[in-house]
mmCIF file of C-alpha atoms and ligand atoms in Angstrom:
data_model
loop_
_atom_site.group_PDB
_atom_site.id
_atom_site.type_symbol
_atom_site.label_atom_id
_atom_site.label_comp_id
_atom_site.label_asym_id
_atom_site.label_seq_id
_atom_site.Cartn_x
_atom_site.Cartn_y
_atom_site.Cartn_z
ATOM 1 C CA MET A 7 0.019 -0.069 0.061
ATOM 2 C CA THR A 8 1.105 3.523 -0.834
ATOM 3 C CA ALA A 9 2.227 5.167 2.480
ATOM 4 C CA ILE A 10 0.301 8.132 3.650
ATOM 5 C CA LYS A 11 0.816 10.516 6.709
ATOM 6 C CA VAL A 12 -2.527 11.127 8.473
ATOM 7 C CA GLY A 13 -2.844 14.113 10.810
ATOM 8 C CA ILE A 14 -5.255 13.211 13.630
ATOM 9 C CA ILE A 15 -7.387 16.100 15.169
ATOM 10 C CA ILE A 16 -8.976 15.073 18.399
ATOM 11 C CA GLY A 17 -12.045 17.561 18.998
ATOM 12 C CA SER A 18 -12.018 17.009 22.919
ATOM 13 C CA LEU A 19 -9.652 18.749 25.240
ATOM 14 C CA ALA A 20 -10.676 16.184 27.998
ATOM 15 C CA LYS A 21 -7.940 14.022 29.660
ATOM 16 C CA ALA A 22 -10.315 10.935 29.661
ATOM 17 C CA SER A 23 -11.676 11.567 26.230
ATOM 18 C CA ILE A 24 -13.524 8.797 24.704
ATOM 19 C CA ASN A 25 -12.671 10.212 21.480
ATOM 20 C CA ARG A 26 -8.843 10.226 22.234
ATOM 21 C CA LYS A 27 -9.502 6.392 23.128
ATOM 22 C CA LEU A 28 -11.155 5.992 19.778
ATOM 23 C CA ALA A 29 -8.355 7.630 17.930
ATOM 24 C CA GLY A 30 -5.972 5.231 19.516
ATOM 25 C CA ALA A 31 -8.135 2.369 18.667
ATOM 26 C CA LEU A 32 -8.346 3.498 15.079
ATOM 27 C CA GLU A 33 -4.497 3.668 14.914
ATOM 28 C CA LYS A 34 -4.271 0.009 15.765
ATOM 29 C CA LEU A 35 -6.544 -0.798 12.850
ATOM 30 C CA ALA A 36 -4.896 1.377 10.322
ATOM 31 C CA PRO A 37 -3.763 -0.240 7.271
ATOM 32 C CA GLU A 38 -0.128 -0.868 6.632
ATOM 33 C CA GLY A 39 1.714 2.243 5.343
ATOM 34 C CA VAL A 40 -0.693 4.636 7.143
ATOM 35 C CA SER A 41 0.902 6.560 9.829
ATOM 36 C CA PHE A 42 -1.056 8.491 12.461
ATOM 37 C CA SER A 43 0.367 11.835 13.970
ATOM 38 C CA GLU A 44 -1.785 13.859 16.292
ATOM 39 C CA ILE A 45 -2.176 17.566 15.631
ATOM 40 C CA ALA A 46 -2.553 19.008 19.091
ATOM 41 C CA ILE A 47 -5.236 21.779 19.460
ATOM 42 C CA GLY A 48 -5.401 22.229 23.164
ATOM 43 C CA ASN A 49 -2.736 24.972 23.566
ATOM 44 C CA LEU A 50 -4.280 27.286 20.979
ATOM 45 C CA PRO A 51 -5.456 30.783 22.488
ATOM 46 C CA LEU A 52 -8.970 31.759 21.534
ATOM 47 C CA TYR A 53 -8.535 32.963 18.024
ATOM 48 C CA SER A 54 -9.098 36.670 17.200
ATOM 49 C CA TYR A 55 -7.991 38.449 13.797
ATOM 50 C CA ASP A 56 -5.871 40.607 16.078
ATOM 51 C CA TYR A 57 -3.243 37.877 15.847
ATOM 52 C CA ASP A 58 -3.212 37.865 12.163
ATOM 53 C CA ALA A 59 -0.260 40.501 11.919
ATOM 54 C CA ASP A 60 2.045 38.339 14.015
ATOM 55 C CA TYR A 61 0.723 34.730 14.146
ATOM 56 C CA PRO A 62 1.867 33.115 17.473
ATOM 57 C CA ALA A 63 4.038 30.079 17.522
ATOM 58 C CA GLU A 64 0.865 27.698 18.575
ATOM 59 C CA GLY A 65 -1.003 29.038 15.476
ATOM 60 C CA ARG A 66 2.122 28.605 12.978
ATOM 61 C CA ALA A 67 2.661 24.978 14.431
ATOM 62 C CA LEU A 68 -0.823 23.978 13.747
ATOM 63 C CA LYS A 69 -0.822 25.275 10.340
ATOM 64 C CA THR A 70 2.620 23.620 9.478
ATOM 65 C CA ALA A 71 1.331 20.276 10.868
ATOM 66 C CA ILE A 72 -1.853 20.355 8.720
ATOM 67 C CA GLU A 73 -0.024 21.385 5.635
ATOM 68 C CA ALA A 74 2.691 18.590 6.132
ATOM 69 C CA ALA A 75 -0.175 15.838 6.436
ATOM 70 C CA ASP A 76 -1.264 14.044 3.460
ATOM 71 C CA ALA A 77 -4.769 13.817 4.748
ATOM 72 C CA ILE A 78 -6.630 14.775 8.093
ATOM 73 C CA LEU A 79 -8.857 12.660 10.131
ATOM 74 C CA ILE A 80 -11.040 14.472 12.713
ATOM 75 C CA VAL A 81 -12.219 12.278 15.718
ATOM 76 C CA THR A 82 -14.677 14.558 17.623
ATOM 77 C CA PRO A 83 -17.348 14.388 20.210
ATOM 78 C CA GLU A 84 -20.630 16.194 19.999
ATOM 79 C CA TYR A 85 -21.207 19.077 22.455
ATOM 80 C CA ASN A 86 -24.643 20.568 22.728
ATOM 81 C CA ARG A 87 -25.601 19.138 19.321
ATOM 82 C CA SER A 88 -22.615 20.816 17.638
ATOM 83 C CA ILE A 89 -18.928 21.175 17.235
ATOM 84 C CA PRO A 90 -16.809 21.488 20.488
ATOM 85 C CA GLY A 91 -15.727 24.999 20.823
ATOM 86 C CA GLY A 92 -11.857 23.972 21.111
ATOM 87 C CA LEU A 93 -12.279 22.086 17.549
ATOM 88 C CA LYS A 94 -14.011 25.016 15.920
ATOM 89 C CA ASN A 95 -11.231 27.401 17.298
ATOM 90 C CA ALA A 96 -8.559 25.083 15.878
ATOM 91 C CA LEU A 97 -10.304 25.342 12.505
ATOM 92 C CA ASP A 98 -10.396 29.015 12.641
ATOM 93 C CA TRP A 99 -6.667 29.199 13.553
ATOM 94 C CA ALA A 100 -5.906 26.994 10.445
ATOM 95 C CA SER A 101 -7.928 29.186 8.217
ATOM 96 C CA ARG A 102 -6.213 32.303 8.658
ATOM 97 C CA PRO A 103 -4.346 34.772 8.210
ATOM 98 C CA TRP A 104 -6.693 35.471 5.167
ATOM 99 C CA GLY A 105 -5.220 33.862 1.954
ATOM 100 C CA THR A 106 -3.184 31.181 3.791
ATOM 101 C CA ASN A 107 -6.076 28.633 4.588
ATOM 102 C CA SER A 108 -4.105 25.542 5.533
ATOM 103 C CA PHE A 109 -6.939 23.144 4.821
ATOM 104 C CA ALA A 110 -7.490 24.103 1.309
ATOM 105 C CA GLY A 111 -7.654 20.922 -0.881
ATOM 106 C CA LYS A 112 -6.765 18.760 1.916
ATOM 107 C CA PRO A 113 -8.487 15.385 2.004
ATOM 108 C CA VAL A 114 -10.424 15.243 5.317
ATOM 109 C CA ALA A 115 -12.624 12.797 7.014
ATOM 110 C CA VAL A 116 -14.577 12.997 10.108
ATOM 111 C CA ILE A 117 -15.620 10.327 12.813
ATOM 112 C CA GLY A 118 -16.639 10.427 16.422
ATOM 113 C CA THR A 119 -18.236 8.689 19.230
ATOM 114 C CA SER A 120 -20.713 9.655 22.081
ATOM 115 C CA PRO A 121 -22.725 7.623 24.508
ATOM 116 C CA GLY A 122 -25.875 8.813 22.834
ATOM 117 C CA ALA A 123 -27.487 6.560 20.325
ATOM 118 C CA ILE A 124 -26.826 8.852 17.419
ATOM 119 C CA GLY A 125 -23.022 8.779 18.023
ATOM 120 C CA THR A 126 -22.044 12.365 17.099
ATOM 121 C CA ALA A 127 -24.175 12.504 13.959
ATOM 122 C CA VAL A 128 -25.268 16.076 14.674
ATOM 123 C CA ALA A 129 -21.761 17.517 15.327
ATOM 124 C CA GLN A 130 -20.634 15.740 12.022
ATOM 125 C CA ALA A 131 -23.383 17.446 10.308
ATOM 126 C CA ALA A 132 -22.485 20.763 11.793
ATOM 127 C CA LEU A 133 -18.934 20.265 10.864
ATOM 128 C CA ARG A 134 -19.499 19.406 7.212
ATOM 129 C CA PRO A 135 -20.290 23.069 6.143
ATOM 130 C CA VAL A 136 -17.497 24.374 8.018
ATOM 131 C CA LEU A 137 -15.103 22.020 6.152
ATOM 132 C CA GLY A 138 -16.952 22.927 2.885
ATOM 133 C CA PHE A 139 -16.154 26.705 3.476
ATOM 134 C CA LEU A 140 -12.444 25.576 4.492
ATOM 135 C CA ASN A 141 -12.320 24.181 0.848
ATOM 136 C CA VAL A 142 -11.371 20.594 1.947
ATOM 137 C CA ILE A 143 -12.118 17.508 -0.077
ATOM 138 C CA GLN A 144 -14.478 15.592 2.327
ATOM 139 C CA MET A 145 -14.901 11.874 2.412
ATOM 140 C CA ASN A 146 -18.561 11.688 2.259
ATOM 141 C CA GLN A 147 -19.038 7.864 2.482
ATOM 142 C CA THR A 148 -18.615 5.979 4.684
ATOM 143 C CA GLU A 149 -20.220 7.854 7.464
ATOM 144 C CA VAL A 150 -19.360 6.580 11.077
ATOM 145 C CA TYR A 151 -21.791 7.371 14.016
ATOM 146 C CA LEU A 152 -20.470 5.192 16.853
ATOM 147 C CA GLN A 153 -22.303 4.797 20.131
ATOM 148 C CA PHE A 154 -19.877 4.618 22.904
ATOM 149 C CA LYS A 155 -20.465 1.720 25.299
ATOM 150 C CA PRO A 156 -17.996 0.831 28.064
ATOM 151 C CA ASP A 157 -17.008 -2.397 26.271
ATOM 152 C CA LEU A 158 -16.350 -0.879 22.816
ATOM 153 C CA ILE A 159 -12.594 -0.597 23.553
ATOM 154 C CA GLY A 160 -10.971 -3.141 25.648
ATOM 155 C CA GLU A 161 -8.072 -2.775 28.343
ATOM 156 C CA ASP A 162 -5.623 -3.159 25.501
ATOM 157 C CA GLY A 163 -7.031 0.009 23.731
ATOM 158 C CA ALA A 164 -8.369 -1.986 20.786
ATOM 159 C CA ILE A 165 -11.844 -2.233 19.350
ATOM 160 C CA ALA A 166 -13.229 -5.248 21.317
ATOM 161 C CA ASN A 167 -16.058 -6.558 18.837
ATOM 162 C CA ALA A 168 -14.800 -8.295 15.799
ATOM 163 C CA ASP A 169 -17.649 -6.900 13.555
ATOM 164 C CA THR A 170 -17.049 -3.333 14.777
ATOM 165 C CA ALA A 171 -13.285 -3.707 14.259
ATOM 166 C CA LYS A 172 -13.954 -5.000 10.691
ATOM 167 C CA PHE A 173 -16.238 -2.117 9.871
ATOM 168 C CA LEU A 174 -13.774 0.474 11.247
ATOM 169 C CA GLY A 175 -10.818 -1.190 9.492
ATOM 170 C CA ASP A 176 -12.928 -1.114 6.150
ATOM 171 C CA TYR A 177 -13.443 2.601 6.863
ATOM 172 C CA LEU A 178 -9.765 3.237 7.338
ATOM 173 C CA LYS A 179 -9.088 1.344 4.006
ATOM 174 C CA ALA A 180 -11.585 3.569 2.221
ATOM 175 C CA PHE A 181 -9.996 6.637 3.839
ATOM 176 C CA HIS A 182 -6.480 5.359 2.696
ATOM 177 C CA ASP A 183 -7.764 5.073 -0.888
ATOM 178 C CA PHE A 184 -9.549 8.469 -0.774
ATOM 179 C CA ALA A 185 -6.440 10.151 0.613
ATOM 180 C CA ILE A 186 -4.283 8.674 -2.052
ATOM 181 C CA LYS A 187 -6.773 9.858 -4.666
ATOM 182 C CA HIS A 188 -6.916 13.369 -3.394
ATOM 183 C CA LYS A 189 -3.639 14.153 -1.873
ATOM 184 C CA GLY A 190 -1.841 16.984 -3.609
HETATM 185 C C1 FMN B 4 -20.471 20.432 27.301
HETATM 186 C C2 FMN B 4 -21.023 19.048 26.902
HETATM 187 C C3 FMN B 4 -22.044 18.894 25.942
HETATM 188 C C4 FMN B 4 -22.595 17.633 25.537
HETATM 189 N N1 FMN B 4 -23.333 17.608 24.529
HETATM 190 C C5 FMN B 4 -23.765 16.350 23.924
HETATM 191 C C6 FMN B 4 -24.563 16.253 22.724
HETATM 192 O O1 FMN B 4 -24.977 17.288 22.344
HETATM 193 N N2 FMN B 4 -24.756 14.985 22.202
HETATM 194 C C7 FMN B 4 -23.985 13.886 22.607
HETATM 195 O O2 FMN B 4 -24.266 12.879 22.142
HETATM 196 N N3 FMN B 4 -23.317 13.998 23.933
HETATM 197 C C8 FMN B 4 -23.141 15.075 24.354
HETATM 198 N N4 FMN B 4 -22.306 15.115 25.579
HETATM 199 C C9 FMN B 4 -21.867 13.911 26.198
HETATM 200 C C10 FMN B 4 -20.474 13.645 25.521
HETATM 201 O O3 FMN B 4 -20.815 12.918 24.442
HETATM 202 C C11 FMN B 4 -19.708 12.771 26.366
HETATM 203 O O4 FMN B 4 -19.180 13.606 27.583
HETATM 204 C C12 FMN B 4 -18.383 12.367 25.840
HETATM 205 O O5 FMN B 4 -17.618 11.695 26.832
HETATM 206 C C13 FMN B 4 -17.614 13.487 25.149
HETATM 207 O O6 FMN B 4 -16.688 13.023 24.410
HETATM 208 P P1 FMN B 4 -15.038 13.208 24.933
HETATM 209 O O7 FMN B 4 -14.905 12.268 26.101
HETATM 210 O O8 FMN B 4 -14.257 12.735 23.793
HETATM 211 O O9 FMN B 4 -14.953 14.706 25.145
HETATM 212 C C14 FMN B 4 -21.802 16.375 26.106
HETATM 213 C C15 FMN B 4 -20.908 16.646 26.999
HETATM 214 C C16 FMN B 4 -20.506 17.836 27.325
HETATM 215 C C17 FMN B 4 -19.375 18.093 28.343
#
């Protein structure tokens, strides 16, 4: 398989984040040649265009990491039926200063988990128009809305159920093919 570098953005800032756990479990299922590297968003100040004239190191590091990745996988929770504030803040940082949108043309997929039955569906739906405006190339199918139950991920950090592991492994293979097709 052709090697690709995937930047992982985790939409939660919580230490015990179930989406961070999901990202770890996905890494274990990743096809050969796919390397995951987290793009941290927790140290970013709240964005304001006052920063544009002299972008701080945290903003520059975020933009560099996104630009260096072949594709981005966003693993996000749903907060109040929408995008977590920390994630939206990171997307705003990456999009600016005007004319330097780091996401432009980047292949991006979104996945997430929550304890609720619809498994981040509303957050993902809220994220899609934002990603559209950021001019990314979105993977539209397969969609993954994953309900988090205590037995979803085992002590070893892997997806415990074989059928779920197969489904997510197939999702990652599709993401790999999508990234190869669309990376610059
Ligand atoms: C501020 C806040 C808002 C939330 N809103 C939703 C929601 O709209 N839908 C949902 O399914 N879960 C919601 N939850 C529950 C989260 O799914 C749950 O806390 C989950 O652990 C968050 O993912 P994380 O651990 O990766 O941060 C909310 C949690 C918080 C803290």
